[in-house]
CSV table of C-alpha atoms and ligand atoms in Angstrom, one decimal:
chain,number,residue,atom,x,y,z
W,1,UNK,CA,-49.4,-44.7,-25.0
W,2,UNK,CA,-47.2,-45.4,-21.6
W,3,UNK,CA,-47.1,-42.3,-19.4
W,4,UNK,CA,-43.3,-42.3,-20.2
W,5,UNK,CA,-44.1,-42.3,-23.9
W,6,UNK,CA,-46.6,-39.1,-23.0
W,7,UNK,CA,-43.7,-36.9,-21.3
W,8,UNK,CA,-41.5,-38.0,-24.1
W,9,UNK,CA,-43.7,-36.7,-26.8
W,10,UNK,CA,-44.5,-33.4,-24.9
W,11,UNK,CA,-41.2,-32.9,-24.4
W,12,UNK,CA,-40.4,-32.8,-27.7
W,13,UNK,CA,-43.4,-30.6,-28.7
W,14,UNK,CA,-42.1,-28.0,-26.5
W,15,UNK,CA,-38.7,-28.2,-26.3
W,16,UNK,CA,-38.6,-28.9,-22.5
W,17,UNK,CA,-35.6,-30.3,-21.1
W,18,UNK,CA,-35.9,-32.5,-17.7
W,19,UNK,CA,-33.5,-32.1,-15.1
W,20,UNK,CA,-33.1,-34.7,-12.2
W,21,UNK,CA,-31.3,-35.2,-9.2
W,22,UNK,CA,-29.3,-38.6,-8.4
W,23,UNK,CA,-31.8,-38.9,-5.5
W,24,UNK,CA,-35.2,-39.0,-7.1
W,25,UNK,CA,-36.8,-42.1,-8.3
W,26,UNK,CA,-35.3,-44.9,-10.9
W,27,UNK,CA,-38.0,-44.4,-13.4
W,28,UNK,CA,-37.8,-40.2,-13.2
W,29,UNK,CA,-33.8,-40.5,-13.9
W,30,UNK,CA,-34.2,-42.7,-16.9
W,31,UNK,CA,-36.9,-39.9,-18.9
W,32,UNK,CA,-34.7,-37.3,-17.7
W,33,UNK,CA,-32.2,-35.4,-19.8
W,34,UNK,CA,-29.8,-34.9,-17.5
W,35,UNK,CA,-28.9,-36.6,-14.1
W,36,UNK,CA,-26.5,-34.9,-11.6
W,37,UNK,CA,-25.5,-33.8,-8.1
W,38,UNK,CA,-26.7,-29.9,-6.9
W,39,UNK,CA,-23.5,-28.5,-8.5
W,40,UNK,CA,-23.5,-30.3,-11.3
W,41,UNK,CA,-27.2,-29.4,-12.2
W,42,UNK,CA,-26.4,-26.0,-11.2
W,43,UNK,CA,-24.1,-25.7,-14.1
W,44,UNK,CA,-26.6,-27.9,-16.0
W,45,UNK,CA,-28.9,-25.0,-15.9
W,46,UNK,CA,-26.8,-22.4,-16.5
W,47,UNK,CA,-26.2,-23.3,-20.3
W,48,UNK,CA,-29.4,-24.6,-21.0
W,49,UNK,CA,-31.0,-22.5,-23.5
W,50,UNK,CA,-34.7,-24.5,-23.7
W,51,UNK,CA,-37.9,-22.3,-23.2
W,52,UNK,CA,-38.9,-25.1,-20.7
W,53,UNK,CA,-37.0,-26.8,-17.9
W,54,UNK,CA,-38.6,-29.4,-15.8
W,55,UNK,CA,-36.8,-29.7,-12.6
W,56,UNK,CA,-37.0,-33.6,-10.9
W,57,UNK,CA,-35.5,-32.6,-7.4
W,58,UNK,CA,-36.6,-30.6,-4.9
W,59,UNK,CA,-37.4,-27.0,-4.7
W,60,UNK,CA,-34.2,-24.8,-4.0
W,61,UNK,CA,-32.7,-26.4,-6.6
W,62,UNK,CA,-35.9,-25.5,-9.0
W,63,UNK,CA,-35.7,-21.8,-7.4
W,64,UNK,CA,-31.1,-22.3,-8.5
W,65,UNK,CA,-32.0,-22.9,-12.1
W,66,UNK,CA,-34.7,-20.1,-12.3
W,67,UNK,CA,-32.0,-18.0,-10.8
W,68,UNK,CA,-29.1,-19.1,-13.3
W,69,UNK,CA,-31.9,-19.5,-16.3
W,70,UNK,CA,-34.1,-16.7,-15.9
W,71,UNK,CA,-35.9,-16.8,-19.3
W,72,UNK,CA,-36.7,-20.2,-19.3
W,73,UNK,CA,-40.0,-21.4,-17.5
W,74,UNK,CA,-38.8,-23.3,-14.7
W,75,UNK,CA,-41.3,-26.0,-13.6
W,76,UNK,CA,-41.3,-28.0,-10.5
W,77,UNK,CA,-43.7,-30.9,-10.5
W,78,UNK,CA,-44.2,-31.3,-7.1
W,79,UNK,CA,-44.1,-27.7,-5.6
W,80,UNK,CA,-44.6,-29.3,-2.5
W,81,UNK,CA,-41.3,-31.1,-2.9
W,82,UNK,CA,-38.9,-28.8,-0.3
W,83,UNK,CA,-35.7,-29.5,1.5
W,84,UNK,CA,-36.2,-29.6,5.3
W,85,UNK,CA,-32.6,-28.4,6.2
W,86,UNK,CA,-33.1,-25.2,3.7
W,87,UNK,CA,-35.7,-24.2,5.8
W,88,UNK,CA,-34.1,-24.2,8.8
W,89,UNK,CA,-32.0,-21.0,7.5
W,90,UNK,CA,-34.7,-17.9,7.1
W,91,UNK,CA,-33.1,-14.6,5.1
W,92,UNK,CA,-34.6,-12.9,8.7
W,93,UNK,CA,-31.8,-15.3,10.5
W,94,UNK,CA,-29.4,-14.6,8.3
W,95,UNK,CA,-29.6,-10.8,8.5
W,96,UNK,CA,-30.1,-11.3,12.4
W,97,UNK,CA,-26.1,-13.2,12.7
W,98,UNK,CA,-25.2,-10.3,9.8
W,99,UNK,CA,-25.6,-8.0,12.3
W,100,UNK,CA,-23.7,-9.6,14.8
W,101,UNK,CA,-21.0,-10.3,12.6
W,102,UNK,CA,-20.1,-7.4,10.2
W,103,UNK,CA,-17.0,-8.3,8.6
W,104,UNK,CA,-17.7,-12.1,7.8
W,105,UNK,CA,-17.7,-13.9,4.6
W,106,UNK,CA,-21.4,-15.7,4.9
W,107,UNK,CA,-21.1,-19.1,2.9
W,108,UNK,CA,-24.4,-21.2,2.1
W,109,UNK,CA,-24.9,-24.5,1.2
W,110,UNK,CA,-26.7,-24.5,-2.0
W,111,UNK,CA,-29.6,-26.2,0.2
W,112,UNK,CA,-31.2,-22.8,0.9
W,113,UNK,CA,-34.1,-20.5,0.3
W,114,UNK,CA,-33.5,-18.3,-2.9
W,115,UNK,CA,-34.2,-15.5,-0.3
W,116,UNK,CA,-31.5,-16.4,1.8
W,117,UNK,CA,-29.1,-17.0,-0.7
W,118,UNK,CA,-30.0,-13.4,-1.9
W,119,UNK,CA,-28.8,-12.6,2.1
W,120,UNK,CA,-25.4,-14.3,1.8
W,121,UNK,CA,-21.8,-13.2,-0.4
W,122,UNK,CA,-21.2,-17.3,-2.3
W,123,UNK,CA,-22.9,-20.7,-2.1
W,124,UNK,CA,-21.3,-24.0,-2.5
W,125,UNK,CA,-22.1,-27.4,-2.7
W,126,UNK,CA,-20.8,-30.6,-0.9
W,127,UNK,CA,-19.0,-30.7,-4.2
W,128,UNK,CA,-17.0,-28.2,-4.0
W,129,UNK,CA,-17.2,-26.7,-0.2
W,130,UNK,CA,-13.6,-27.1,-0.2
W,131,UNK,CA,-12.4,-25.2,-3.3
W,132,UNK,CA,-15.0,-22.1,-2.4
W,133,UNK,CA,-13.8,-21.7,1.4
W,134,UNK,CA,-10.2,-21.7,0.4
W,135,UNK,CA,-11.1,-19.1,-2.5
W,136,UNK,CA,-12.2,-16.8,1.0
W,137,UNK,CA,-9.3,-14.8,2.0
W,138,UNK,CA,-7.4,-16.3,5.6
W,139,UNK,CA,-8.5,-13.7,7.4
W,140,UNK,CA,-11.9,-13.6,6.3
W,141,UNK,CA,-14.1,-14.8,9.3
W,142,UNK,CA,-16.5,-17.1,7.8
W,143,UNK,CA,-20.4,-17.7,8.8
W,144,UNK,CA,-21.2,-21.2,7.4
W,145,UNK,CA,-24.8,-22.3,6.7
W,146,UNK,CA,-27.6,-24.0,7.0
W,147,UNK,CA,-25.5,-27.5,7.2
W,148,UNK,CA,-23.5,-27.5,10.4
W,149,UNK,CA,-22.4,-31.4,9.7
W,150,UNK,CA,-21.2,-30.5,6.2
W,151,UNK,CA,-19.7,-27.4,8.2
W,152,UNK,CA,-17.9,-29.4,11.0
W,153,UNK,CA,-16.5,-31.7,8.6
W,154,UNK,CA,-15.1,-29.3,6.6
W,155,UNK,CA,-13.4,-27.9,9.6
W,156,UNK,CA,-12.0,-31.0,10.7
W,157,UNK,CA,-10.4,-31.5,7.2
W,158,UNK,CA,-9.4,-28.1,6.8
W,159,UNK,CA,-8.6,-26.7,9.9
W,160,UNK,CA,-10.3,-23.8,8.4
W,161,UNK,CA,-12.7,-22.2,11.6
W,162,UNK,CA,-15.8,-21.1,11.0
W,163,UNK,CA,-18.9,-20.2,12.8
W,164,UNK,CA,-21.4,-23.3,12.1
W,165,UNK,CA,-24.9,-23.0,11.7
W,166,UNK,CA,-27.3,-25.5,13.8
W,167,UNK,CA,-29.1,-26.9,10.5
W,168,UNK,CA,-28.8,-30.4,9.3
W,169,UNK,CA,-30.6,-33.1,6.5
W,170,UNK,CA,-33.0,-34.8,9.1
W,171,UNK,CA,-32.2,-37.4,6.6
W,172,UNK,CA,-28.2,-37.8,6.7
W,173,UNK,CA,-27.9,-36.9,10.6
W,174,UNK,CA,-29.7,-40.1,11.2
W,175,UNK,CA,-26.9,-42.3,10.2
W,176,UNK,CA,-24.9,-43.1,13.2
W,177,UNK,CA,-21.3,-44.9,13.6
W,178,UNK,CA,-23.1,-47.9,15.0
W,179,UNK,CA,-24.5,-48.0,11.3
W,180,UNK,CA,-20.9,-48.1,9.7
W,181,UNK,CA,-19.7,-50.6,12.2
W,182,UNK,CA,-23.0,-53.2,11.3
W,183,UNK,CA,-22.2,-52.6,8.3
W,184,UNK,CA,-18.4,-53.4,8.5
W,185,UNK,CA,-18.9,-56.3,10.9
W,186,UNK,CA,-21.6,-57.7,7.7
W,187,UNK,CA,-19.2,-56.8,4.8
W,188,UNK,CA,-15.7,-56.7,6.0
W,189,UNK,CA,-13.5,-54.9,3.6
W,190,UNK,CA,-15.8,-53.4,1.8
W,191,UNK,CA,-15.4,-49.6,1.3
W,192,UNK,CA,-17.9,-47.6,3.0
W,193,UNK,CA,-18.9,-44.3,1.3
W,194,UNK,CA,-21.0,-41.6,3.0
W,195,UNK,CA,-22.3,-37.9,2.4
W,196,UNK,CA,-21.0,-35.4,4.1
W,197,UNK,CA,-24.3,-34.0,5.3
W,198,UNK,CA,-23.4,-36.9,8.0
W,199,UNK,CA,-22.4,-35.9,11.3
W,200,UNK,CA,-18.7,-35.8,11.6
W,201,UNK,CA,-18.6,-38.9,14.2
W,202,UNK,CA,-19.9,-40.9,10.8
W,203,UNK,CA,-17.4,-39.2,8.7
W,204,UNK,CA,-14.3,-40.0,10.9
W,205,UNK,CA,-15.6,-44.0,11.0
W,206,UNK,CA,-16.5,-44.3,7.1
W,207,UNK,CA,-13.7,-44.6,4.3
W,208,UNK,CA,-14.6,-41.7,2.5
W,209,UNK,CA,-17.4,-38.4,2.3
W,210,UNK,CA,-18.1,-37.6,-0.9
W,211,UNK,CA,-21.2,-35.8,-3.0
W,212,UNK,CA,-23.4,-37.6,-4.7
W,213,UNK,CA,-21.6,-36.7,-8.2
W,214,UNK,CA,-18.4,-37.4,-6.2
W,215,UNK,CA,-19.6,-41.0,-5.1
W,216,UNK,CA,-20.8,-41.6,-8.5
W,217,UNK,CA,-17.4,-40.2,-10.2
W,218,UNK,CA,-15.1,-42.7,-7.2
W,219,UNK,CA,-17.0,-45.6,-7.7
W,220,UNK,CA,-16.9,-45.6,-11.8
W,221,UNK,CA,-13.4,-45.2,-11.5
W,222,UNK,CA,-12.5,-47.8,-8.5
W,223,UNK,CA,-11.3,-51.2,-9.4
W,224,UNK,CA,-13.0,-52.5,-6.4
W,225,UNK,CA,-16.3,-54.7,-6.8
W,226,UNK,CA,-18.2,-54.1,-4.0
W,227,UNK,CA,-19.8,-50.9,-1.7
W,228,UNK,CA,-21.4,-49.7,0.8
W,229,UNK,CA,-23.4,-46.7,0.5
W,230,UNK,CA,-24.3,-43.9,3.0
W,231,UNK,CA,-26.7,-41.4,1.3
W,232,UNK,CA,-30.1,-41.5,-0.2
W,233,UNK,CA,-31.1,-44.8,-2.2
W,234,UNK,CA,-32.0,-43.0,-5.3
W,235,UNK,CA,-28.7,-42.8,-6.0
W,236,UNK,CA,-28.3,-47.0,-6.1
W,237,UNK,CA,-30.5,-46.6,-9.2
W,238,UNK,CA,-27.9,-44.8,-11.0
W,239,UNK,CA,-24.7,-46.8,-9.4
W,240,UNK,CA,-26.3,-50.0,-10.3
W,241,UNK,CA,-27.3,-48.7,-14.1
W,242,UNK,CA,-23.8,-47.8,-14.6
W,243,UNK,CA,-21.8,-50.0,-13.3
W,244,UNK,CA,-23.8,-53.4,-13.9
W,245,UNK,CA,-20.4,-55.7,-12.6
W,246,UNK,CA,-20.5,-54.1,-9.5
W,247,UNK,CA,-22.5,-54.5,-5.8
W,248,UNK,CA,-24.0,-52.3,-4.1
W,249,UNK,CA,-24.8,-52.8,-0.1
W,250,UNK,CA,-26.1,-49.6,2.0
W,251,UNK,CA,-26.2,-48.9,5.3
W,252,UNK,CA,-28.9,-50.2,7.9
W,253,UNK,CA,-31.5,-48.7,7.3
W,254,UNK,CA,-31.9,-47.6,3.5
W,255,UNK,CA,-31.7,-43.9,3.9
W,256,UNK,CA,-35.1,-42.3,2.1
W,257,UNK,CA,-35.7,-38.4,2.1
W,258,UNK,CA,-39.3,-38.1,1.8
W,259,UNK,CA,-39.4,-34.9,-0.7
W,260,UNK,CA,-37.1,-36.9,-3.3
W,261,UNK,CA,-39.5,-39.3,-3.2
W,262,UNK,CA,-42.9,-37.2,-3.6
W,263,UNK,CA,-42.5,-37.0,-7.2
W,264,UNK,CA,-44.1,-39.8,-9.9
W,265,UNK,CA,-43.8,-39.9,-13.9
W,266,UNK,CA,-47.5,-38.6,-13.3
W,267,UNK,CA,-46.5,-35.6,-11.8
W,268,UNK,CA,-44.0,-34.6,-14.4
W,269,UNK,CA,-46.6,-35.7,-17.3
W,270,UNK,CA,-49.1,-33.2,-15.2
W,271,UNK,CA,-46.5,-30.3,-15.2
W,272,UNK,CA,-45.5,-30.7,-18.9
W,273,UNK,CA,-49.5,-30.3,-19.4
W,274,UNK,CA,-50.4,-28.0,-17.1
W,275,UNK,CA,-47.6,-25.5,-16.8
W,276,UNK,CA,-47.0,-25.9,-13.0
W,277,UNK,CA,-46.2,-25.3,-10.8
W,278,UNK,CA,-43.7,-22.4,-12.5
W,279,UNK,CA,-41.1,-21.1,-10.2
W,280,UNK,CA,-41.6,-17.4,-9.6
W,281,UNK,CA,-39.3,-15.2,-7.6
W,282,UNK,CA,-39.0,-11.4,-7.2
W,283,UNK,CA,-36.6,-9.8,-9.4
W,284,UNK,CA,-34.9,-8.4,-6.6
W,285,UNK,CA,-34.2,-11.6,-5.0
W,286,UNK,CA,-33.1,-13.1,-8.3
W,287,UNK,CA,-30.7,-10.4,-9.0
W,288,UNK,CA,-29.4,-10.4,-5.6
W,289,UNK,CA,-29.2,-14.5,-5.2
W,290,UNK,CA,-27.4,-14.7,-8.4
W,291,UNK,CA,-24.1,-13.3,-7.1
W,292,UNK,CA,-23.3,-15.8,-4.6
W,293,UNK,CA,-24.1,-19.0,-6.8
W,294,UNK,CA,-22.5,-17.4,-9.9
W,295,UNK,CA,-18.9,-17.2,-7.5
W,296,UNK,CA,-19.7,-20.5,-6.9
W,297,UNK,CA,-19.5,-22.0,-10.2
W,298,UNK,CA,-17.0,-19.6,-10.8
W,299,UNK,CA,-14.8,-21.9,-8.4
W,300,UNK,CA,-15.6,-24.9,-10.0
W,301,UNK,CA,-15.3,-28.3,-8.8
O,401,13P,P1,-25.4,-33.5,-3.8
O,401,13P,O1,-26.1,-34.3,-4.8
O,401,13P,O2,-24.9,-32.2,-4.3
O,401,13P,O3,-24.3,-34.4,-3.1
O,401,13P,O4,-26.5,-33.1,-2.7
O,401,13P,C1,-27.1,-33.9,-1.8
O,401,13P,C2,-28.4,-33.4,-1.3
O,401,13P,O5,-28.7,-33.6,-0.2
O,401,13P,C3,-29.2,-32.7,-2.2
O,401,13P,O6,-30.4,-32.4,-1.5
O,402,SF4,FE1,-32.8,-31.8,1.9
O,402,SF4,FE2,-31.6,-33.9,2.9
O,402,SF4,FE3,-33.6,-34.3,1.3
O,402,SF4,FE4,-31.3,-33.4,0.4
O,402,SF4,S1,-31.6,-35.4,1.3
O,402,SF4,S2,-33.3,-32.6,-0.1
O,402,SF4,S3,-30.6,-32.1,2.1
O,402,SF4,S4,-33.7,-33.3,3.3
């Protein structure tokens, strides 16, 4: 029996279902379930109704579907598997700037801790930042973290102002415009799609900032043949599954986030054996983080 044939049959047995993010490994997305961006899995696990999720991404997006699934047993494979730029926004931090800013709306990227989202009033995703900032009243000061790229560039094509935090994704922020114009000057005319976790400077020069659900969405529905991609490569895995007639070029270098990458097929067989590593997470943090990601999907996209 192939390892993938072993997770397939204790799936089954136990009714798991495997959630995955478009950034993990190729062979990870094809045993899962279900493959999406943050929001997307998100909503995934908020109408999943198995005893057993296994979550194939990092951990605040394990700690989001404990949150939004609370009787299932949430497992997270790798529990070593975290987000860099989530950690750079402590709920200690948070309370600090609360303090210094009373009557703001404070607005996290779903890349955060489960205890600071239990510190802040609605989450959002680079799905849809847009849609949950405009659903904040005008006058509303806003406090906007951990992401300040995904921050600034909402600014920019808002003109909504907001106080940014300094966080960023270590891996995005190392894509520079020098990147998009290699890239252009090697494939001219070819569309050049980035995150918008990428500083704004990289923004302004690419053709378009989407999420990973967004990129995926654009790009099925383009008529155009060829493109250049500016986020993690676990998402050419999915791009080039589903749309086999098209070509995919990324940016110099391949863009790798390390935790995506941490977890194997023998880590999820391991989990679906073992039990762990379950997410656990005070009730009071769970009741509390719950409000701000349920107004989020209350949004929508
Ligand atoms: P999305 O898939 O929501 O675009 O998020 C990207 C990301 O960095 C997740 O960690
Ligand atoms: Fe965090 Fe960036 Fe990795 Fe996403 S890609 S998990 S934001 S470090």
């Amino acid at each position: 029996m192939t390892i993938r044939d072993e997770i397939l049959a204790l799936k089954k047995e136990q009714g798991a279902v495997i959630l995955a993010h478009n950034y993990v490994a190729g062979e990870i997305q094809d045993i899962a379930d279900f493959c999406g961006d943050s929001l997307e899995l998100s909503v995934k696990a908020k109408h999943v109704s198995a005893p057993v999720i296994v979550f194939c991404g990092v951990r605040f997006m394990a700690e989001t579907a404990k949150i939004l699934s609370p009787k299932a047993k949430v497992l997270l494979p790798r529990p070593d598997a975290g987000c860099p730029m989530a950690d750079m926004a402590s709920a200690a931090d948070v309370r600090a700037m609360r303090r210094a800013h009373p009557g703001a709306v404070f607005c996290a990227y779903v890349n955060s801790t489960a205890e600071t989202k239990a510190e802040i009033d609605i989450c959002c995703t680079s799905g849809n930042v847009e849609n949950v900032l405009a659903s904040v009243p005008a006058d509303k000061e806003i406090v906007f973290l951990p992401d300040g790229n995904l921050g600034a560039n909402m600014i920019r094509k808002t003109d909504r102002n907001m106080i940014l935090w300094k966080g960023c994704c270590p891996v995005h922020d190392a894509v520079t415009p020098g990147m998009i114009r290699d890239a252009r000057a090697l494939h001219p005319g070819v569309e050049i799609l980035v995150h918008p976790e990428c500083r704004p400077d990289v923004v302004k020069a690419a053709d378009r900032a989407l999420s990973t659900g967004g990129m995926l969405k654009y790009i099925r529905e383009s008529s155009a043949k060829e493109f250049i991609v500016g986020t993690e490569c676990g998402i050419l895995h999915r791009l080039r599954r589903e749309n086999p007639d098209k070509v995919f070029y990324t940016l110099k270098p391949e863009l790798v986030c390390a935790d995506m990458k941490k977890l194997a097929l023998e880590d999820v067989l391991a989990a679906l054996k073992t039990g762990r590593e379950e997410i656990v997470l005070p009730e009071d943090v769970m009741k509390k983080a719950l409000l701000p990601i349920e107004r989020m999907i209350s949004v929508g996209r």
